[in-house]
Amino acid sequence: MIQEGATNRYRVNSIDILRGIVMVIMALDHTRDFFHNEAFTRDPLDAATTYPLLYFTRWITHFCAPVFVFLAGTSAYLSGQKKTKKELSSFLFKRGLWLVIIEVVIVSLGISFDPLYNIIFLQVIWAIGISMILLSLLIWLPYKAILTIGFVILLCHNLLDYPEAARNGKVGFWWDLLHRGSFAIYPITDNHVLAILYPFLPWVGVMALGYCFGALYRREVDPVIRRKWLLRIGTTAIVLFIVLRLINAYGNPLQWAPQSQWWRTVLAFLNVQKYPPSLLFTCMTLGPALIVLAFLEKIQNRVTSFFAIYGRVPFFYYILHFYLIHFLCVIAFFLTGHTTNQIVTPQFPFLFRPPTFGFNLAVVYAVWIFVIAVLYPLVKRYDLYKQRNRKWWLSYL
C-alpha cells in the first residue's frame, strides 16, 4: 500500500489509484463540454428535463474536484514528512503561485484556443494554487488549529449564502472571488474578461482537511486502524449529507422538491451545488471517496496499476488532456463542414466549438476512451522518468 521507489520517495499507492480514477473520470466531463450537442443548450442535472445517462455522465464527474483538492492537501502533509516546516511552507507557496500562473497562461489557452486571451478562466487549478498558498501559512499553526479551521470553513461557509441571496448575488468582485462566484464575469480591459468559476474559500477548507487527513498515513499508523477511520469518516459524511438534504434547510443554497416520477425525485435530491461547493456537495463526494480509499488499500491488480499511473502525474495529464480534447474538437469541427468564418462565435468563449456543435453521448464516450488511450503511453513514460529522476522542477509538474 505504501511504496518507496528507486528515488526513495514516500508514496501511498491507494491515494494514487483514487486520484487516477477521478482524473480519468474528469476527462469525461471535459469531453462532454466539447463534443456533446447539448452541452450548452441543456442542463444535464435538471431533474425535470434530463434523462438518466446524461445525468450520470455529469453527476459522476462531481467527485473529481473535491477528491483531487482533498488529496492535494494529503500529499502536502506526506511531503512534509521529509521536509522542515520552513521548507514545506516555501514549497507550497511557490507551487501554489506557479499553479495560478499556469491556470491563467496555459489552461485558459487550452480551454479557449484563443491566443488573444479574451477570456481568462479561474478554475480548479487556480483554486488549488490559492489554497496551497494559504496552506503554506496555515501549516505554521498547531495541527488541531488547522483541523478546526478546515471544519469551520466546511460546515459554516454556507452561512454566507444568506447575505448573498439578500443582495441577489450582486456581491462584487472580491466577494465573488472568495465565495459567491459561479461563472461570474468581470471585465479586465475592453476586450478581455475574467471568468470566476471556482471561488476559493470552500476549497481552502477542503485542502486544510485533506492536509490533516494525511496524519492517518504516517508510517507508524496501523493500517487496520486507518481503514476503520476511513470507513467511519466516510460513513459520517454520507449520513450528514442525507440528513441535511432531507431537512432541506441548510448546507445547499437551493432546496430540492418532489418530481413527477420517483427517479426524478432521486436525481433532484442528489443535485447539489458545485460552484462554489456546498457543504452537501462536499459530503456527497468525499464520503464515498474515503470509503473507496479504504478498500483500495487491499486491491492491487492491473486495473489499479493502470489508474495509479494517472494518479502519480496528475498535473502533467491534466494539461495534456485539455489540449488533446480541444484539438480533436478542431478536427471534428472541420470534418462536419464548418468553415473558418465559424471559428469564433460572438459572446462564446470557445474557438472551433459553436454552441450548437456536437454529437450524441455515444460519440462523447468514444472520444473520451480514445483520449485516455492516446494519453496513456505519454503519461506512463513521464511517470517512469519522474521516478528515475530527482530534478527540482519535476515537483512542479
Short mmCIF file of C-alpha atoms in Angstrom, two decimals:
data_model
loop_
_atom_site.label_atom_id
_atom_site.label_comp_id
_atom_site.label_asym_id
_atom_site.label_seq_id
_atom_site.Cartn_x
_atom_site.Cartn_y
_atom_site.Cartn_z
CA MET A 1 0.00 0.00 0.00
CA ILE A 2 2.87 2.37 0.88
CA GLN A 3 5.68 2.25 -1.63
CA GLU A 4 9.19 3.63 -1.90
CA GLY A 5 10.60 3.75 -5.42
CA ALA A 6 14.13 3.95 -6.74
CA THR A 7 14.40 7.53 -5.60
CA ASN A 8 13.15 6.65 -2.09
CA ARG A 9 10.04 8.74 -2.47
CA TYR A 10 7.27 8.07 0.03
CA ARG A 11 4.07 7.27 -1.83
CA VAL A 12 0.71 5.83 -0.87
CA ASN A 13 -0.49 3.59 -3.68
CA SER A 14 -4.19 3.71 -2.74
CA ILE A 15 -4.12 7.51 -2.90
CA ASP A 16 -2.51 7.38 -6.34
CA ILE A 17 -5.18 4.93 -7.51
CA LEU A 18 -8.09 7.04 -6.28
CA ARG A 19 -6.57 10.20 -7.70
CA GLY A 20 -6.04 8.42 -11.02
CA ILE A 21 -9.65 7.25 -11.10
CA VAL A 22 -11.00 10.77 -10.65
CA MET A 23 -8.56 12.15 -13.21
CA VAL A 24 -9.79 9.67 -15.81
CA ILE A 25 -13.42 10.46 -14.95
CA MET A 26 -12.67 14.18 -15.16
CA ALA A 27 -11.79 13.81 -18.85
CA LEU A 28 -15.33 12.56 -19.48
CA ASP A 29 -16.81 15.85 -18.31
CA HIS A 30 -14.46 17.93 -20.44
CA THR A 31 -15.08 15.69 -23.44
CA ARG A 32 -18.80 16.24 -22.95
CA ASP A 33 -18.22 20.01 -22.88
CA PHE A 34 -16.53 19.95 -26.27
CA PHE A 35 -18.39 17.15 -28.05
CA HIS A 36 -21.95 16.83 -26.75
CA ASN A 37 -24.54 18.55 -28.89
CA GLU A 38 -26.49 19.68 -25.82
CA ALA A 39 -23.59 20.67 -23.57
CA PHE A 40 -24.52 24.35 -23.74
CA THR A 41 -28.22 24.11 -24.50
CA ARG A 42 -29.46 21.79 -21.73
CA ASP A 43 -28.73 21.46 -18.02
CA PRO A 44 -27.80 17.79 -17.57
CA LEU A 45 -28.68 17.95 -13.87
CA ASP A 46 -32.15 19.44 -14.24
CA ALA A 47 -34.26 16.61 -12.81
CA ALA A 48 -37.36 17.77 -14.69
CA THR A 49 -35.82 17.59 -18.17
CA THR A 50 -32.76 15.32 -18.09
CA TYR A 51 -32.50 11.58 -18.71
CA PRO A 52 -30.52 9.06 -16.62
CA LEU A 53 -27.43 8.60 -18.82
CA LEU A 54 -26.96 12.33 -19.35
CA TYR A 55 -27.45 13.00 -15.65
CA PHE A 56 -24.98 10.29 -14.66
CA THR A 57 -22.41 11.49 -17.20
CA ARG A 58 -22.34 14.87 -15.49
CA TRP A 59 -23.02 13.81 -11.89
CA ILE A 60 -20.24 11.22 -11.64
CA THR A 61 -17.67 13.90 -12.51
CA HIS A 62 -18.68 15.83 -9.39
CA PHE A 63 -16.29 13.60 -7.47
CA CYS A 64 -13.24 14.85 -9.35
CA ALA A 65 -12.56 18.33 -7.98
CA PRO A 66 -13.21 17.71 -4.26
CA VAL A 67 -11.28 14.43 -4.24
CA PHE A 68 -8.38 16.00 -6.11
CA VAL A 69 -8.21 19.08 -3.86
CA PHE A 70 -8.59 16.99 -0.71
CA LEU A 71 -5.81 14.61 -1.76
CA ALA A 72 -3.61 17.57 -2.74
CA GLY A 73 -3.76 18.55 0.92
CA THR A 74 -2.95 14.97 1.95
CA SER A 75 0.02 14.92 -0.41
CA ALA A 76 1.24 18.17 1.14
CA TYR A 77 1.19 16.54 4.58
CA LEU A 78 3.08 13.47 3.31
CA SER A 79 5.59 15.69 1.53
CA GLY A 80 6.18 17.46 4.83
CA GLN A 81 7.30 14.21 6.43
CA LYS A 82 10.68 14.68 4.76
CA LYS A 83 10.84 18.46 4.91
CA THR A 84 11.20 21.03 7.63
CA LYS A 85 8.17 23.22 8.19
CA LYS A 86 10.03 26.11 6.57
CA GLU A 87 10.88 24.01 3.50
CA LEU A 88 7.30 22.77 3.18
CA SER A 89 5.85 26.26 3.56
CA SER A 90 8.20 27.63 0.91
CA PHE A 91 7.40 24.77 -1.48
CA LEU A 92 3.62 25.12 -1.05
CA PHE A 93 3.78 28.88 -1.58
CA LYS A 94 5.89 28.62 -4.75
CA ARG A 95 3.94 25.71 -6.18
CA GLY A 96 0.65 27.47 -5.44
CA LEU A 97 1.83 30.61 -7.19
CA TRP A 98 3.05 28.51 -10.13
CA LEU A 99 -0.36 26.84 -10.43
CA VAL A 100 -2.15 30.18 -10.52
CA ILE A 101 0.13 31.31 -13.34
CA ILE A 102 -0.41 28.03 -15.20
CA GLU A 103 -4.18 28.43 -14.89
CA VAL A 104 -4.07 31.88 -16.42
CA VAL A 105 -1.50 31.24 -19.15
CA ILE A 106 -1.68 27.55 -20.10
CA VAL A 107 -5.05 26.18 -19.01
CA SER A 108 -7.09 29.17 -20.21
CA LEU A 109 -5.48 28.84 -23.64
CA GLY A 110 -6.18 25.11 -23.76
CA ILE A 111 -9.84 25.68 -22.93
CA SER A 112 -10.48 28.56 -25.33
CA PHE A 113 -7.75 28.16 -28.01
CA ASP A 114 -7.89 31.95 -28.08
CA PRO A 115 -4.32 33.31 -28.46
CA LEU A 116 -5.58 36.79 -27.59
CA TYR A 117 -6.80 35.63 -24.17
CA ASN A 118 -10.08 37.47 -24.47
CA ILE A 119 -11.32 35.38 -21.56
CA ILE A 120 -9.26 34.09 -18.65
CA PHE A 121 -10.72 31.26 -16.57
CA LEU A 122 -10.19 30.74 -12.85
CA GLN A 123 -10.99 27.05 -12.42
CA VAL A 124 -9.79 24.17 -10.29
CA ILE A 125 -6.05 24.72 -10.86
CA TRP A 126 -6.46 28.30 -9.63
CA ALA A 127 -8.40 27.03 -6.60
CA ILE A 128 -5.67 24.52 -5.79
CA GLY A 129 -2.99 27.15 -6.26
CA ILE A 130 -4.51 29.77 -3.98
CA SER A 131 -5.39 27.06 -1.44
CA MET A 132 -1.74 25.92 -1.41
CA ILE A 133 -0.58 29.48 -0.86
CA LEU A 134 -2.88 29.82 2.14
CA LEU A 135 -1.96 26.34 3.37
CA SER A 136 1.69 27.43 3.31
CA LEU A 137 0.69 29.86 6.08
CA LEU A 138 -1.71 27.55 7.91
CA ILE A 139 0.88 24.82 8.46
CA TRP A 140 2.64 27.05 10.97
CA LEU A 141 -0.37 26.65 13.24
CA PRO A 142 -0.84 23.66 15.55
CA TYR A 143 -2.41 20.60 13.92
CA LYS A 144 -5.66 20.97 15.89
CA ALA A 145 -5.97 24.60 14.81
CA ILE A 146 -5.65 23.65 11.13
CA LEU A 147 -8.23 20.90 11.62
CA THR A 148 -10.60 23.33 13.34
CA ILE A 149 -10.22 25.93 10.60
CA GLY A 150 -10.91 23.30 7.95
CA PHE A 151 -14.08 22.11 9.69
CA VAL A 152 -15.32 25.65 10.38
CA ILE A 153 -14.97 26.57 6.70
CA LEU A 154 -16.60 23.32 5.55
CA LEU A 155 -19.52 23.43 7.98
CA CYS A 156 -20.16 27.17 8.11
CA HIS A 157 -19.34 28.74 4.75
CA ASN A 158 -22.92 28.20 3.54
CA LEU A 159 -24.00 30.77 6.13
CA LEU A 160 -22.68 33.26 3.59
CA ASP A 161 -25.45 32.15 1.22
CA TYR A 162 -27.98 34.21 3.17
CA PRO A 163 -26.43 37.68 2.78
CA GLU A 164 -25.61 36.79 -0.84
CA ALA A 165 -29.24 35.91 -1.51
CA ALA A 166 -30.35 39.13 0.16
CA ARG A 167 -28.28 41.02 -2.40
CA ASN A 168 -29.50 38.87 -5.31
CA GLY A 169 -25.96 37.62 -5.83
CA LYS A 170 -24.60 41.10 -6.54
CA VAL A 171 -21.73 40.98 -4.10
CA GLY A 172 -18.80 42.45 -6.03
CA PHE A 173 -15.50 41.15 -7.33
CA TRP A 174 -13.68 40.30 -4.10
CA TRP A 175 -16.65 38.51 -2.60
CA ASP A 176 -17.17 36.58 -5.85
CA LEU A 177 -13.52 35.60 -5.77
CA LEU A 178 -13.86 34.49 -2.15
CA HIS A 179 -17.18 32.65 -2.13
CA ARG A 180 -20.05 33.62 -4.40
CA GLY A 181 -18.52 33.45 -7.88
CA SER A 182 -20.34 31.00 -10.11
CA PHE A 183 -19.30 31.84 -13.64
CA ALA A 184 -19.09 35.48 -12.56
CA ILE A 185 -17.67 37.62 -15.37
CA TYR A 186 -15.59 40.74 -14.76
CA PRO A 187 -14.03 42.97 -17.43
CA ILE A 188 -10.25 43.42 -17.33
CA THR A 189 -9.99 45.65 -20.41
CA ASP A 190 -12.38 46.50 -23.23
CA ASN A 191 -11.67 43.15 -24.91
CA HIS A 192 -10.65 40.91 -22.02
CA VAL A 193 -12.69 39.44 -19.19
CA LEU A 194 -12.08 37.25 -16.15
CA ALA A 195 -14.43 34.30 -15.50
CA ILE A 196 -14.56 33.13 -11.87
CA LEU A 197 -15.70 29.51 -11.77
CA TYR A 198 -14.03 28.40 -8.54
CA PRO A 199 -14.21 30.90 -5.64
CA PHE A 200 -11.52 29.75 -3.27
CA LEU A 201 -12.81 29.83 0.33
CA PRO A 202 -14.59 26.43 0.37
CA TRP A 203 -11.64 24.80 -1.38
CA VAL A 204 -9.24 26.11 1.25
CA GLY A 205 -11.34 24.25 3.82
CA VAL A 206 -11.24 21.05 1.75
CA MET A 207 -7.47 21.24 1.33
CA ALA A 208 -6.89 22.01 5.01
CA LEU A 209 -8.92 18.95 5.99
CA GLY A 210 -7.05 16.88 3.41
CA TYR A 211 -3.78 18.04 4.97
CA CYS A 212 -4.91 16.93 8.43
CA PHE A 213 -6.19 13.69 6.96
CA GLY A 214 -2.62 12.93 5.93
CA ALA A 215 -1.81 12.12 9.56
CA LEU A 216 -3.61 8.79 9.07
CA TYR A 217 -0.86 7.81 6.61
CA ARG A 218 2.10 8.26 8.89
CA ARG A 219 4.30 5.17 8.87
CA GLU A 220 3.52 4.34 12.49
CA VAL A 221 -0.26 4.22 11.94
CA ASP A 222 -1.68 0.68 11.93
CA PRO A 223 -3.36 0.09 8.52
CA VAL A 224 -6.29 -1.65 10.23
CA ILE A 225 -6.88 1.40 12.43
CA ARG A 226 -6.56 3.68 9.41
CA ARG A 227 -9.12 1.74 7.40
CA LYS A 228 -11.55 1.86 10.32
CA TRP A 229 -11.20 5.65 10.45
CA LEU A 230 -11.65 5.94 6.68
CA LEU A 231 -14.91 3.99 6.90
CA ARG A 232 -16.11 5.99 9.91
CA ILE A 233 -15.35 9.38 8.39
CA GLY A 234 -16.76 8.41 5.00
CA THR A 235 -19.95 7.00 6.50
CA THR A 236 -20.40 10.04 8.74
CA ALA A 237 -20.12 12.35 5.73
CA ILE A 238 -22.74 10.36 3.81
CA VAL A 239 -25.13 10.31 6.77
CA LEU A 240 -24.66 14.05 7.26
CA PHE A 241 -25.46 14.60 3.59
CA ILE A 242 -28.64 12.51 3.75
CA VAL A 243 -29.90 14.08 6.99
CA LEU A 244 -29.27 17.68 5.95
CA ARG A 245 -30.66 17.07 2.49
CA LEU A 246 -33.84 15.58 3.97
CA ILE A 247 -34.20 18.56 6.29
CA ASN A 248 -33.80 20.76 3.21
CA ALA A 249 -32.89 23.84 5.24
CA TYR A 250 -29.10 24.23 5.31
CA GLY A 251 -25.97 23.12 3.52
CA ASN A 252 -27.00 23.91 -0.05
CA PRO A 253 -28.35 27.20 -1.47
CA LEU A 254 -31.11 25.53 -3.48
CA GLN A 255 -33.67 23.15 -2.00
CA TRP A 256 -34.91 20.01 -3.69
CA ALA A 257 -38.54 19.25 -4.45
CA PRO A 258 -40.50 16.12 -5.36
CA GLN A 259 -40.74 15.48 -9.10
CA SER A 260 -43.34 13.84 -11.32
CA GLN A 261 -41.55 10.46 -11.14
CA TRP A 262 -39.73 8.81 -8.25
CA TRP A 263 -36.44 8.51 -10.10
CA ARG A 264 -36.54 12.18 -11.00
CA THR A 265 -37.03 12.94 -7.31
CA VAL A 266 -33.87 10.95 -6.56
CA LEU A 267 -32.00 12.99 -9.18
CA ALA A 268 -33.28 16.23 -7.64
CA PHE A 269 -32.17 15.04 -4.20
CA LEU A 270 -28.64 14.36 -5.46
CA ASN A 271 -28.33 17.61 -7.39
CA VAL A 272 -26.30 19.87 -5.10
CA GLN A 273 -24.23 22.95 -5.83
CA LYS A 274 -20.67 22.65 -7.08
CA TYR A 275 -19.94 26.33 -7.84
CA PRO A 276 -18.98 27.01 -5.07
CA PRO A 277 -19.01 23.54 -3.47
CA SER A 278 -21.71 23.46 -0.82
CA LEU A 279 -21.40 21.50 2.41
CA LEU A 280 -23.72 18.87 0.97
CA PHE A 281 -21.75 18.65 -2.27
CA THR A 282 -18.56 18.06 -0.31
CA CYS A 283 -20.13 15.42 1.93
CA MET A 284 -21.79 13.67 -1.01
CA THR A 285 -18.49 13.34 -2.87
CA LEU A 286 -15.82 12.94 -0.21
CA GLY A 287 -17.83 10.48 1.89
CA PRO A 288 -17.97 7.70 -0.74
CA ALA A 289 -14.43 8.56 -1.87
CA LEU A 290 -12.99 7.85 1.59
CA ILE A 291 -14.83 4.54 1.76
CA VAL A 292 -13.42 3.58 -1.64
CA LEU A 293 -9.97 4.65 -0.42
CA ALA A 294 -10.26 2.21 2.48
CA PHE A 295 -11.00 -0.71 0.16
CA LEU A 296 -8.30 0.26 -2.33
CA GLU A 297 -5.62 -0.48 0.26
CA LYS A 298 -6.21 -4.21 -0.24
CA ILE A 299 -6.54 -4.18 -4.02
CA GLN A 300 -3.55 -4.43 -6.33
CA ASN A 301 -4.03 -5.61 -9.91
CA ARG A 302 -3.63 -4.45 -13.49
CA VAL A 303 -6.66 -2.18 -13.29
CA THR A 304 -5.47 -0.37 -10.17
CA SER A 305 -1.95 -0.14 -11.63
CA PHE A 306 -3.44 1.50 -14.72
CA PHE A 307 -5.19 4.19 -12.68
CA ALA A 308 -2.21 4.70 -10.36
CA ILE A 309 -0.11 5.88 -13.29
CA TYR A 310 -2.53 8.75 -13.94
CA GLY A 311 -2.63 9.46 -10.22
CA ARG A 312 1.14 9.82 -9.91
CA VAL A 313 1.42 12.51 -12.58
CA PRO A 314 -1.99 14.22 -12.47
CA PHE A 315 -0.87 17.73 -13.38
CA PHE A 316 1.02 16.59 -16.49
CA TYR A 317 -2.04 14.60 -17.57
CA TYR A 318 -4.43 17.46 -16.77
CA ILE A 319 -2.66 19.90 -19.09
CA LEU A 320 -2.32 17.39 -21.93
CA HIS A 321 -5.92 16.22 -21.83
CA PHE A 322 -7.38 19.70 -22.31
CA TYR A 323 -5.25 20.39 -25.37
CA LEU A 324 -5.90 16.95 -26.88
CA ILE A 325 -9.68 17.19 -26.42
CA HIS A 326 -9.81 20.66 -27.92
CA PHE A 327 -7.54 19.62 -30.79
CA LEU A 328 -9.86 16.70 -31.56
CA CYS A 329 -12.74 19.16 -31.44
CA VAL A 330 -10.99 21.26 -34.10
CA ILE A 331 -10.69 18.21 -36.35
CA ALA A 332 -14.38 17.35 -35.83
CA PHE A 333 -15.28 21.00 -36.47
CA PHE A 334 -13.87 20.90 -39.99
CA LEU A 335 -14.94 17.32 -40.73
CA THR A 336 -18.56 18.27 -40.02
CA GLY A 337 -18.47 21.01 -42.66
CA HIS A 338 -17.78 24.07 -40.55
CA THR A 339 -15.70 26.83 -42.10
CA THR A 340 -13.14 29.34 -40.89
CA ASN A 341 -15.73 32.09 -40.55
CA GLN A 342 -17.43 29.95 -37.88
CA ILE A 343 -14.32 29.54 -35.70
CA VAL A 344 -15.32 32.45 -33.50
CA THR A 345 -18.82 32.70 -32.06
CA PRO A 346 -19.67 36.16 -30.63
CA GLN A 347 -20.14 36.12 -26.85
CA PHE A 348 -18.98 32.50 -26.67
CA PRO A 349 -15.53 31.72 -25.23
CA PHE A 350 -14.52 28.56 -27.12
CA LEU A 351 -12.96 28.76 -30.58
CA PHE A 352 -13.84 25.96 -33.01
CA ARG A 353 -16.78 25.00 -30.79
CA PRO A 354 -20.09 26.72 -31.73
CA PRO A 355 -22.84 26.36 -29.10
CA THR A 356 -24.91 24.08 -31.33
CA PHE A 357 -21.99 21.92 -32.47
CA GLY A 358 -21.64 18.34 -31.28
CA PHE A 359 -22.75 14.73 -31.22
CA ASN A 360 -24.73 12.31 -29.08
CA LEU A 361 -23.43 10.73 -25.88
CA ALA A 362 -22.22 7.59 -27.68
CA VAL A 363 -19.69 9.72 -29.56
CA VAL A 364 -18.77 11.55 -26.35
CA TYR A 365 -17.93 8.28 -24.62
CA ALA A 366 -15.99 7.02 -27.65
CA VAL A 367 -13.88 10.19 -27.78
CA TRP A 368 -13.31 10.01 -24.01
CA ILE A 369 -11.98 6.45 -24.26
CA PHE A 370 -9.80 7.48 -27.20
CA VAL A 371 -8.33 10.40 -25.21
CA ILE A 372 -7.46 8.16 -22.26
CA ALA A 373 -5.89 5.56 -24.58
CA VAL A 374 -3.82 8.10 -26.51
CA LEU A 375 -2.50 9.78 -23.36
CA TYR A 376 -1.66 6.54 -21.54
CA PRO A 377 1.79 5.91 -23.12
CA LEU A 378 2.77 9.57 -22.62
CA VAL A 379 1.66 9.56 -19.01
CA LYS A 380 3.38 6.23 -18.37
CA ARG A 381 6.65 7.41 -19.89
CA TYR A 382 6.60 10.63 -17.89
CA ASP A 383 5.79 8.68 -14.71
CA LEU A 384 8.84 6.45 -15.26
CA TYR A 385 11.02 9.49 -15.96
CA LYS A 386 9.82 11.16 -12.80
CA GLN A 387 10.51 8.05 -10.72
CA ARG A 388 14.07 7.82 -12.02
CA ASN A 389 14.98 11.47 -11.64
CA ARG A 390 15.02 13.88 -8.72
CA LYS A 391 15.34 17.16 -10.58
CA TRP A 392 13.82 20.02 -8.59
CA TRP A 393 11.49 21.19 -11.35
CA LEU A 394 9.72 17.82 -11.52
CA SER A 395 7.96 18.59 -8.25
CA TYR A 396 6.19 21.46 -10.00
CA LEU A 397 4.85 19.22 -12.80
#
